[in-house]
Coordinates of C-alpha atoms and ligand atoms in Angstrom, one line a residue:
M1 CA 137.0 -13.8 48.9
A2 CA 137.3 -11.3 46.1
I3 CA 136.7 -8.5 48.6
L4 CA 139.3 -10.0 50.9
A5 CA 141.9 -10.1 48.2
C6 CA 141.1 -6.6 47.3
A7 CA 141.4 -5.3 50.8
L8 CA 144.8 -7.0 51.1
L9 CA 145.8 -5.4 47.8
S10 CA 144.6 -2.1 48.8
L11 CA 146.8 -2.2 51.9
C12 CA 150.0 -2.7 49.9
C13 CA 149.0 -0.7 46.9
C14 CA 147.4 2.4 48.3
F15 CA 150.6 4.3 47.8
V16 CA 150.4 3.7 44.1
L17 CA 149.2 6.7 42.1
A18 CA 148.4 6.8 38.5
S19 CA 149.8 9.5 36.3
A20 CA 146.3 10.9 35.4
S21 CA 144.9 13.4 37.9
H22 CA 141.3 12.6 38.3
H23 CA 140.3 15.5 40.4
F24 CA 139.9 19.3 40.6
M25 CA 142.6 20.3 43.2
N26 CA 142.5 23.3 45.4
K27 CA 144.8 26.1 44.7
G28 CA 145.9 28.2 47.6
T29 CA 144.0 28.4 50.9
F30 CA 141.4 25.8 51.5
F31 CA 138.0 27.2 52.6
T32 CA 135.8 24.6 54.2
T33 CA 132.6 26.2 53.4
L34 CA 130.6 23.3 51.9
N35 CA 130.5 21.8 55.4
V36 CA 129.0 18.6 54.4
Q37 CA 129.9 15.6 56.5
A38 CA 128.9 12.0 55.8
S39 CA 126.8 12.0 58.9
Q40 CA 124.9 15.1 57.9
S41 CA 122.1 15.4 55.2
Q42 CA 123.3 14.9 51.6
P43 CA 121.9 17.7 49.6
Y44 CA 124.1 16.9 46.6
R45 CA 123.1 13.2 46.2
T46 CA 121.0 13.0 43.1
G47 CA 117.5 11.6 42.4
F48 CA 117.7 10.3 38.8
H49 CA 121.3 10.0 38.1
F50 CA 123.4 6.8 38.6
Q51 CA 125.7 6.9 41.5
P52 CA 126.9 4.1 43.8
T53 CA 125.8 4.2 47.5
K54 CA 129.4 5.5 48.5
N55 CA 132.9 6.1 47.5
W56 CA 134.7 7.1 44.3
M57 CA 133.5 6.3 40.7
N58 CA 134.9 7.3 37.3
D59 CA 134.4 5.9 33.8
P60 CA 131.5 3.9 32.6
N61 CA 132.7 0.6 31.3
G62 CA 131.3 -2.4 29.4
L63 CA 128.0 -0.9 28.5
M64 CA 125.6 -3.4 26.8
F65 CA 121.9 -4.6 26.5
Y66 CA 121.9 -8.3 27.1
K67 CA 118.7 -10.5 27.6
G68 CA 116.5 -7.6 28.5
Y69 CA 118.9 -5.9 30.9
Y70 CA 121.1 -2.8 30.5
H71 CA 124.5 -3.4 31.9
L72 CA 126.6 -0.5 33.4
F73 CA 130.0 -1.4 34.7
Y74 CA 132.0 1.5 36.2
Q75 CA 135.4 2.3 37.6
W76 CA 134.9 2.1 41.4
N77 CA 137.1 2.4 44.5
P78 CA 135.6 0.2 47.2
Y79 CA 137.6 1.9 50.0
A80 CA 137.5 5.7 49.6
A81 CA 135.9 8.7 48.0
V82 CA 139.1 9.4 46.0
W83 CA 140.5 7.6 42.8
G84 CA 142.4 4.4 43.6
N85 CA 142.1 0.6 44.1
I86 CA 140.1 0.5 41.0
T87 CA 137.6 -2.3 40.4
W88 CA 134.7 -2.7 38.1
G89 CA 131.3 -2.0 39.7
H90 CA 128.4 -3.5 38.1
A91 CA 124.7 -2.3 37.9
V92 CA 121.8 -3.6 35.9
S93 CA 118.5 -1.9 34.8
T94 CA 115.5 -2.5 32.5
D95 CA 115.1 1.2 31.8
M96 CA 118.4 3.0 32.6
L97 CA 116.5 4.9 35.3
N98 CA 116.2 2.4 38.2
W99 CA 119.4 0.4 38.8
R100 CA 120.3 -2.6 41.0
I101 CA 123.9 -2.7 42.1
L102 CA 125.4 -6.2 41.9
Q103 CA 128.5 -7.7 43.3
L104 CA 131.9 -6.4 41.9
A105 CA 132.5 -7.7 38.5
L106 CA 136.3 -7.4 38.2
V107 CA 138.7 -6.8 41.2
P108 CA 142.5 -6.7 41.1
D109 CA 143.4 -10.2 42.0
Q110 CA 145.9 -11.2 39.2
W111 CA 149.6 -10.4 38.5
Y112 CA 148.6 -8.6 35.4
D113 CA 146.0 -6.2 37.1
L114 CA 147.6 -6.0 40.5
Y115 CA 147.1 -2.2 40.8
G116 CA 143.7 -2.0 39.3
C117 CA 141.2 -3.0 36.6
W118 CA 141.0 -0.1 34.5
S119 CA 138.7 0.8 31.6
G120 CA 137.3 -1.3 28.8
S121 CA 134.3 -2.5 27.0
A122 CA 131.8 -5.3 26.4
T123 CA 131.3 -7.1 23.1
I124 CA 128.6 -9.6 22.4
I125 CA 130.6 -11.9 20.2
G126 CA 127.8 -14.5 19.4
P127 CA 124.5 -15.6 20.9
D128 CA 124.9 -15.9 24.6
K129 CA 128.6 -14.8 24.4
P130 CA 129.2 -11.5 26.1
V131 CA 132.9 -10.7 26.9
L132 CA 134.7 -7.9 28.6
L133 CA 138.1 -6.5 27.5
Y134 CA 139.8 -4.3 30.0
T135 CA 143.1 -2.8 31.0
G136 CA 145.2 -4.4 33.7
W137 CA 147.5 -2.0 35.6
S138 CA 150.4 -3.7 37.2
N139 CA 154.1 -3.2 38.2
V140 CA 155.3 -6.6 37.0
S141 CA 158.4 -5.6 35.3
F142 CA 158.9 -8.1 32.5
S143 CA 159.2 -5.1 30.2
R144 CA 161.6 -2.1 30.2
D145 CA 159.1 -0.2 32.4
N146 CA 158.3 -0.5 36.0
Q147 CA 154.5 0.0 35.6
V148 CA 152.7 -1.5 32.7
Q149 CA 149.3 -1.5 31.2
M150 CA 148.1 -4.8 29.5
Q151 CA 144.9 -5.9 28.1
A152 CA 143.0 -8.7 29.5
M153 CA 139.6 -10.5 29.0
A154 CA 136.8 -11.8 31.2
V155 CA 133.9 -14.1 30.3
P156 CA 130.8 -14.7 32.3
E157 CA 130.6 -17.7 34.7
N158 CA 127.0 -18.4 33.4
S159 CA 126.0 -16.6 30.2
S160 CA 122.4 -17.7 30.4
D161 CA 122.1 -15.4 33.6
P162 CA 120.7 -12.3 32.2
L163 CA 122.3 -10.4 35.1
L164 CA 125.8 -11.7 34.3
E165 CA 126.6 -11.5 37.9
K166 CA 130.0 -13.4 38.0
W167 CA 132.9 -13.0 35.7
R168 CA 136.1 -15.2 35.2
K169 CA 139.3 -13.9 33.8
I170 CA 140.6 -16.1 31.1
E171 CA 143.8 -18.2 31.4
E172 CA 145.4 -16.6 28.3
N173 CA 145.6 -13.3 30.0
P174 CA 147.2 -10.8 29.4
I175 CA 146.1 -11.0 25.8
L176 CA 148.2 -8.0 24.8
V177 CA 151.0 -6.0 26.0
A178 CA 152.2 -2.7 24.5
P179 CA 154.2 -2.7 21.2
T180 CA 157.8 -1.8 21.7
D181 CA 157.5 1.7 20.2
I182 CA 154.7 2.6 22.7
N183 CA 155.5 3.4 26.4
S184 CA 153.7 0.7 28.4
T185 CA 152.0 3.4 30.7
K186 CA 150.3 4.8 27.6
F187 CA 148.4 1.8 26.3
R188 CA 144.9 1.3 27.6
D189 CA 141.1 1.3 27.3
P190 CA 140.2 -1.3 24.7
T191 CA 137.0 -0.5 22.7
E192 CA 134.0 -2.6 21.9
A193 CA 135.2 -4.8 19.0
W194 CA 133.6 -5.2 15.6
I195 CA 133.8 -7.5 12.6
A196 CA 135.4 -5.9 9.5
S197 CA 134.9 -7.0 5.8
D198 CA 137.4 -9.8 6.2
G199 CA 135.3 -11.4 8.8
K200 CA 137.9 -10.7 11.5
W201 CA 137.4 -8.8 14.7
R202 CA 138.9 -5.5 15.2
M203 CA 139.3 -3.3 18.3
L204 CA 141.0 0.0 19.2
I205 CA 143.4 0.7 22.2
G206 CA 144.2 4.3 23.3
A207 CA 147.8 5.4 23.2
K208 CA 150.3 8.1 22.4
R209 CA 153.6 8.5 20.8
K210 CA 155.5 11.7 21.5
N211 CA 152.6 14.1 21.8
R212 CA 150.4 12.4 19.1
G213 CA 147.2 10.7 20.3
L214 CA 146.7 7.3 18.8
A215 CA 144.0 4.7 18.4
L216 CA 145.9 1.6 17.9
L217 CA 144.1 -1.1 15.8
Y218 CA 144.2 -4.8 16.5
K219 CA 142.8 -7.8 14.6
S220 CA 141.7 -11.3 15.8
S221 CA 140.0 -14.3 14.5
D222 CA 139.2 -15.9 17.9
F223 CA 139.0 -12.8 20.1
V224 CA 141.8 -14.2 22.3
H225 CA 144.9 -13.9 20.0
W226 CA 145.2 -10.3 18.6
E227 CA 147.7 -8.9 16.1
Q228 CA 148.5 -5.3 15.7
A229 CA 147.4 -3.7 12.3
K230 CA 150.2 -2.1 10.2
H231 CA 149.0 1.4 11.0
P232 CA 146.8 3.0 13.8
L233 CA 143.3 3.4 12.7
H234 CA 143.8 7.1 13.4
S235 CA 146.1 9.6 15.0
V236 CA 146.2 13.5 15.6
P237 CA 149.4 15.4 16.4
R238 CA 149.6 17.5 19.6
T239 CA 146.4 15.9 21.1
G240 CA 148.3 14.0 23.8
M241 CA 147.2 10.6 25.2
W242 CA 143.9 9.3 23.8
E243 CA 142.0 7.5 26.6
C244 CA 138.8 5.5 26.2
P245 CA 138.5 5.6 22.4
D246 CA 135.0 4.7 20.8
L247 CA 134.3 3.9 17.2
Y248 CA 130.8 3.3 16.1
P249 CA 128.6 3.4 12.9
I250 CA 125.8 6.0 12.6
L251 CA 123.1 6.3 10.0
V252 CA 123.2 9.1 7.6
A253 CA 119.4 9.6 8.0
G254 CA 117.1 9.2 11.0
K255 CA 117.5 8.7 14.7
N256 CA 117.9 5.0 14.8
G257 CA 121.2 3.4 15.9
I258 CA 122.9 0.5 14.3
E259 CA 124.8 -2.4 15.5
T260 CA 128.6 -1.8 16.0
S261 CA 129.8 -4.0 13.1
A262 CA 127.4 -2.4 10.6
N263 CA 129.0 -0.5 7.7
G264 CA 128.3 0.3 4.0
H265 CA 125.9 2.6 2.1
G266 CA 124.1 5.1 4.3
V267 CA 126.4 4.6 7.1
M268 CA 129.0 7.0 8.5
H269 CA 131.3 6.4 11.6
V270 CA 132.0 8.4 14.7
L271 CA 135.5 8.3 16.4
K272 CA 135.5 9.6 20.0
V273 CA 138.7 10.1 22.1
S274 CA 139.0 11.3 25.6
L275 CA 141.9 13.7 25.9
D276 CA 143.8 13.1 29.0
D277 CA 145.5 16.5 28.8
T278 CA 142.2 18.5 28.9
K279 CA 139.8 16.0 30.3
H280 CA 137.3 16.6 27.5
D281 CA 135.7 14.1 25.0
Y282 CA 136.1 15.0 21.4
Y283 CA 134.5 13.2 18.5
T284 CA 134.7 13.3 14.7
V285 CA 132.3 12.1 12.1
G286 CA 133.9 10.3 9.2
T287 CA 134.2 7.3 7.0
Y288 CA 135.6 4.1 8.1
V289 CA 136.8 1.8 5.3
S290 CA 137.3 -1.6 6.8
D291 CA 139.1 -3.1 3.6
T292 CA 141.9 -0.7 4.2
D293 CA 141.6 -0.2 8.0
S294 CA 141.4 3.5 7.5
F295 CA 139.3 6.4 9.0
L296 CA 138.8 9.7 7.2
P297 CA 137.2 12.5 9.0
A298 CA 134.5 14.2 6.9
N299 CA 135.9 17.7 7.7
A300 CA 139.7 17.7 8.7
A301 CA 139.2 20.9 10.7
L302 CA 136.9 18.9 13.0
D303 CA 139.3 16.1 13.4
A304 CA 139.5 14.0 16.7
G305 CA 140.7 16.0 19.6
I306 CA 140.7 19.4 17.8
G307 CA 137.0 20.0 16.8
L308 CA 133.6 19.0 18.4
Q309 CA 133.1 17.9 21.9
Y310 CA 130.2 15.8 23.2
D311 CA 129.8 18.2 26.0
Y312 CA 131.4 21.5 26.8
G313 CA 131.2 21.1 30.5
K314 CA 132.1 18.3 32.8
F315 CA 131.9 15.0 30.8
Y316 CA 134.6 12.5 30.2
A317 CA 135.6 9.0 29.4
S318 CA 132.3 8.3 27.9
K319 CA 131.1 5.3 25.9
T320 CA 128.3 4.3 23.6
F321 CA 126.6 1.1 23.0
Y322 CA 123.8 -0.1 20.6
D323 CA 120.6 -0.8 22.4
S324 CA 119.2 -3.7 20.3
G325 CA 116.0 -3.6 22.4
K326 CA 114.9 -0.1 21.1
G327 CA 117.2 0.2 18.1
R328 CA 119.2 3.3 19.3
R329 CA 122.6 4.2 20.2
I330 CA 123.1 5.4 23.8
L331 CA 125.9 7.6 25.2
I332 CA 126.9 7.6 28.9
G333 CA 129.7 9.8 30.3
W334 CA 131.5 10.3 33.6
V335 CA 130.7 13.5 35.4
N336 CA 133.3 14.4 38.0
E337 CA 132.8 16.7 41.0
S338 CA 133.8 20.4 40.9
S339 CA 134.5 20.3 44.6
S340 CA 137.7 19.6 46.5
S341 CA 138.9 16.0 47.3
E342 CA 138.5 17.1 51.0
N343 CA 134.8 17.8 50.3
D344 CA 134.3 14.5 48.7
I345 CA 135.9 12.6 51.5
G346 CA 133.5 14.6 53.8
K347 CA 130.5 13.7 52.0
G348 CA 131.7 10.1 51.4
W349 CA 131.2 9.8 47.6
S350 CA 132.4 11.4 44.4
S351 CA 131.2 11.4 40.8
L352 CA 128.0 10.7 38.8
Q353 CA 127.2 9.2 35.5
G354 CA 125.6 11.7 33.2
F355 CA 122.0 10.9 32.3
P356 CA 121.9 8.5 29.3
R357 CA 121.6 10.2 25.9
Q358 CA 120.5 8.9 22.6
V359 CA 122.9 10.0 19.8
W360 CA 122.2 10.3 16.0
L361 CA 123.7 12.3 13.0
D362 CA 122.6 15.9 12.7
G363 CA 120.8 16.0 9.3
D364 CA 121.5 19.7 9.0
T365 CA 125.4 19.3 9.1
K366 CA 126.1 15.7 8.4
N367 CA 129.3 16.1 10.3
S368 CA 128.0 16.5 13.9
L369 CA 125.7 14.8 16.3
L370 CA 122.5 15.4 18.1
Q371 CA 122.1 14.3 21.7
W372 CA 119.0 13.9 23.7
P373 CA 118.1 12.4 27.1
I374 CA 116.6 9.0 26.6
E375 CA 112.8 9.0 26.5
E376 CA 112.5 6.9 29.6
I377 CA 113.0 10.1 31.6
E378 CA 109.5 11.1 30.9
S379 CA 108.1 8.5 33.3
L380 CA 109.7 10.5 36.1
R381 CA 107.8 13.6 35.2
R382 CA 105.3 14.8 37.9
K383 CA 103.8 18.2 38.6
S384 CA 104.1 20.5 35.7
V385 CA 103.7 24.1 34.7
S386 CA 103.3 25.4 31.1
L387 CA 103.7 28.9 29.8
S388 CA 103.4 30.5 26.5
N389 CA 104.0 33.9 24.9
V390 CA 105.8 35.5 27.9
P391 CA 107.5 38.8 27.0
L392 CA 110.7 39.4 28.6
K393 CA 111.6 43.1 28.6
A394 CA 115.2 44.3 29.1
G395 CA 116.2 43.5 32.7
S396 CA 113.4 41.0 33.3
L397 CA 113.5 38.4 36.0
V398 CA 110.3 36.2 36.1
E399 CA 109.8 33.5 38.6
V400 CA 108.3 30.3 37.1
R401 CA 105.9 29.4 39.8
G402 CA 104.2 26.0 40.2
V403 CA 107.3 23.8 40.1
E404 CA 110.0 23.9 42.7
G405 CA 112.8 21.9 44.1
T406 CA 116.0 20.5 43.1
Q407 CA 114.8 17.8 40.6
L408 CA 113.4 19.4 37.4
D409 CA 113.2 18.9 33.6
V410 CA 112.6 22.2 31.8
E411 CA 112.0 22.8 28.2
V412 CA 111.9 26.5 27.0
E413 CA 111.7 28.1 23.5
F414 CA 112.5 31.7 22.7
D415 CA 111.3 33.4 19.6
L416 CA 114.3 34.8 17.8
P417 CA 114.3 38.6 18.5
R418 CA 115.2 41.4 16.1
M419 CA 118.3 40.0 14.7
D420 CA 119.4 43.4 13.3
L421 CA 120.2 44.4 16.8
A422 CA 122.9 41.7 17.3
E423 CA 126.2 42.9 18.4
A424 CA 129.2 42.1 16.3
L425 CA 131.4 39.6 17.8
N426 CA 133.8 37.1 16.1
V427 CA 133.5 34.0 18.0
D428 CA 136.7 32.0 18.4
A429 CA 135.2 28.4 18.2
S430 CA 138.1 27.0 20.3
N431 CA 137.6 29.5 23.1
V432 CA 133.8 30.0 23.7
Q433 CA 134.3 29.1 27.3
V434 CA 136.4 32.3 27.9
T435 CA 133.8 34.4 25.9
C436 CA 131.1 33.0 28.2
S437 CA 133.1 33.7 31.3
N438 CA 133.8 37.2 30.1
L439 CA 130.1 37.9 29.2
G440 CA 128.6 36.3 32.4
A441 CA 124.8 36.1 32.9
S442 CA 124.7 39.7 34.5
R443 CA 126.2 41.6 31.6
H444 CA 123.9 43.8 29.6
G445 CA 124.3 43.0 26.1
A446 CA 122.0 43.7 23.2
L447 CA 120.5 40.2 22.3
G448 CA 121.3 38.6 25.6
P449 CA 122.1 37.1 27.8
F450 CA 118.6 35.7 28.2
G451 CA 117.6 32.2 29.6
L452 CA 117.0 30.4 32.7
L453 CA 118.2 30.6 36.3
V454 CA 118.0 27.2 38.1
L455 CA 118.8 26.2 41.7
A456 CA 118.3 29.9 42.6
S457 CA 117.8 31.0 46.2
D458 CA 114.9 33.2 46.9
D459 CA 117.3 36.2 47.3
H460 CA 119.0 35.2 44.1
V461 CA 122.4 35.2 45.6
E462 CA 122.7 31.6 44.5
Q463 CA 121.8 30.8 41.0
T464 CA 123.2 28.8 38.0
A465 CA 122.4 30.7 34.8
L466 CA 121.9 28.9 31.4
F467 CA 121.7 31.5 28.7
F468 CA 121.9 32.5 25.0
Y469 CA 123.7 35.5 23.7
I470 CA 123.1 36.3 20.1
V471 CA 126.0 37.8 18.2
A472 CA 126.6 38.7 14.5
S473 CA 129.8 37.2 13.1
E474 CA 131.5 37.2 9.8
H475 CA 129.8 33.9 8.9
G476 CA 126.2 34.9 10.0
W477 CA 124.4 34.9 13.3
K478 CA 125.5 32.7 16.2
A479 CA 124.0 32.0 19.6
L480 CA 126.4 31.5 22.3
V481 CA 125.2 28.9 24.7
C482 CA 126.7 29.4 28.2
S483 CA 126.4 27.8 31.6
D484 CA 127.5 30.3 34.2
Q485 CA 128.4 28.7 37.6
S486 CA 130.0 31.8 39.1
R487 CA 127.1 32.3 41.4
S488 CA 126.0 28.8 41.9
S489 CA 127.0 28.5 45.5
L490 CA 128.0 30.6 48.3
A491 CA 130.9 28.2 49.2
R492 CA 134.2 29.3 47.9
D493 CA 136.2 26.0 47.6
L494 CA 134.7 25.1 44.3
D495 CA 135.6 25.1 40.6
K496 CA 133.0 27.6 39.2
T497 CA 134.4 27.8 35.8
S498 CA 131.8 28.9 33.2
Y499 CA 131.4 26.7 30.2
G500 CA 130.2 27.5 26.8
S501 CA 129.8 26.7 23.0
Y502 CA 127.7 28.2 20.2
V503 CA 125.2 27.2 17.6
S504 CA 124.9 28.9 14.2
I505 CA 121.5 30.3 13.5
S506 CA 120.4 29.7 9.9
Q507 CA 117.9 31.8 7.9
R508 CA 115.1 29.3 8.4
E509 CA 115.4 29.2 12.2
T510 CA 112.7 30.9 14.1
S511 CA 113.5 30.1 17.6
L512 CA 116.2 29.1 20.1
R513 CA 115.5 26.0 22.3
L514 CA 117.0 25.0 25.6
R515 CA 116.3 21.9 27.7
V516 CA 117.7 21.6 31.2
L517 CA 117.8 18.7 33.6
V518 CA 118.4 19.7 37.2
D519 CA 119.2 17.1 39.8
H520 CA 120.6 18.6 43.1
S521 CA 124.2 19.0 42.2
I522 CA 124.1 18.4 38.4
V523 CA 122.8 20.6 35.6
E524 CA 122.6 19.2 32.0
S525 CA 121.7 21.5 29.3
F526 CA 120.8 20.6 25.7
A527 CA 120.6 23.6 23.2
Q528 CA 118.8 23.6 19.8
G529 CA 117.6 20.0 20.0
G530 CA 120.9 18.6 21.3
K531 CA 123.3 20.4 18.9
V532 CA 125.2 21.7 22.0
C533 CA 125.3 20.0 25.4
I534 CA 126.8 21.4 28.6
T535 CA 127.0 19.5 31.9
S536 CA 128.0 21.3 35.2
R537 CA 128.3 20.5 38.9
V538 CA 127.0 22.9 41.4
Y539 CA 126.8 22.9 45.2
P540 CA 124.1 25.5 46.3
T541 CA 124.1 26.1 50.1
K542 CA 120.8 27.9 50.3
A543 CA 118.9 26.7 47.2
I544 CA 118.6 23.1 48.3
N545 CA 115.7 20.8 48.9
N546 CA 112.4 22.8 48.4
K547 CA 114.2 26.1 48.7
A548 CA 115.2 26.2 45.0
H549 CA 113.5 28.3 42.5
L550 CA 113.3 28.6 38.7
Y551 CA 113.4 31.9 36.7
L552 CA 113.3 33.2 33.3
F553 CA 115.6 36.2 32.7
N554 CA 116.7 38.6 30.1
N555 CA 119.7 40.9 30.8
G556 CA 119.9 42.1 27.3
T557 CA 118.7 45.6 26.3
A558 CA 116.3 44.2 23.6
S559 CA 113.1 42.4 24.5
V560 CA 112.8 38.6 23.9
Q561 CA 109.7 36.5 24.0
V562 CA 109.2 33.1 25.4
R563 CA 107.3 31.1 22.9
N564 CA 106.7 28.2 25.2
L565 CA 108.0 26.8 28.6
L566 CA 107.2 23.5 29.9
A567 CA 108.6 22.4 33.3
W568 CA 108.2 19.3 35.4
E569 CA 109.2 18.3 38.9
M570 CA 110.9 14.9 38.6
A571 CA 110.5 11.9 40.8
S572 CA 113.5 9.9 42.0
A573 CA 114.6 6.7 40.4
K574 CA 115.4 3.7 42.5
I575 CA 119.1 2.6 42.9
D576 CA 119.6 -0.3 45.3
Ligands
LIG1 N1 140.3 6.1 33.8 C1 140.9 4.8 33.8 C2 141.8 4.5 32.7 C3 141.3 5.5 31.7 C4 140.9 6.8 32.6 C5 141.5 4.5 35.2 C6 140.1 7.7 32.0 O1 141.7 3.3 32.1 O2 142.3 5.9 30.7 O3 140.5 4.7 36.2 O4 139.4 8.6 32.9

């Protein structure tokens, strides 16, 4: 019935397009060189990343751990491999590796969500009481605007079912419409709610006023009736629309996570915002004072939307949740394609969810995070190879033999080379991506580039390079961390932008570390224990299946030494 309703809706609503563009668009001539049709093999589908069996997916929604199951909801188009007709897909897992896809949780079937059930969150408001808050997108014109975003709520039909298969929208919906000073097309993506010091619920909604990004704050005693707080919890000028905000507590010491309402001594807070204008997820660490409903970043220069990114590649609209089973906080983000919509239609699907990461506060800085793939991934490790003390002279290219293929987990550690040889280069923190593009993996600098080539064809014409490049700047040594996709595929109709960031190298550091997860068309890099993360999408045409190779390289003029390398071939997880 729900599917039928959705099909009818899609017929009349397929012409409706949202303001946000969700895809890399071709500029100029279109070269169909990927040549992947749905009927042909699928070299770019992944082995251990979550993806539905077909069609378009975007943001992760409503993440939670409930009665022994991890729940992942996601924005999904049941009819096409492009954005539109948005429903909430639903999958469950006991390990966040193997997923079982259930029936759709929310479909557009009410006047207030006629055009789509947009992003939102889950809150477990009491024992056996999970609820979903989401944004309904409709054209019902009871306000001054034609198209409006409203907030709505759904509850499980049967909360003793650990799979939470069926959801019911409550009669009081919509529970919130945009305040009069906010454009009603800029009012979306409710967060998980938390309890403040007055015992009342709080939640945030993303918005913008002029070009200022806002996290509007709402309060409620019963979770159904919400009242707007006097001030937004936080806002930053010139950051544009804030989509999918996320606010959560983090312990000052240690790796454990804490429940979303926790606050007090030894606790700081992270505010994350997804910038609609640039499609990057920015976070800031600070203090949330619930008595005054205020949030103060620890370092104003690293405020939300202008400082740190979770990931310097492709990673957006992410969300965290507290995993009460293992006492940790987990982050999952949407990883879009870097191919054209035409190619996605050809292959019949679009987008992945990034591999789940555990997040905790970086004890070195106290104002940034560390992110690391969840430990469950280790159960997929199979054949391995281990190397130590491998010298890499200038110009070296060394194949790592013993592991091959397109599903790998690689950890490599380089001894710090002679730092007095580092070139002087002042790194513009806001523009490392450009520096990485200009440097490229094939440049010959002094201390770098050196690192890994993954998904490389045997003639090296296809390769994705993950590398370090050490420079001396005014404020000490820095290692640029770059992901160079410029040679990742012979196909031309792709976004091959290089990505990058940097880590500062302190006096007590003796090595540079890089972990890379490779899974057919996604490469996720974690530098220096998770201080910098970069996700990229690549579409090799030759380095596919068992024809992909792994190399160590050093294109710098000074020697470097691999202290250790460990690499595993990875088994596939099960998604059904
Ligand atoms: N995607 C959803 C919106 C959200 C955006 C629509 C972020 O709710 O703002 O699919 O990618």
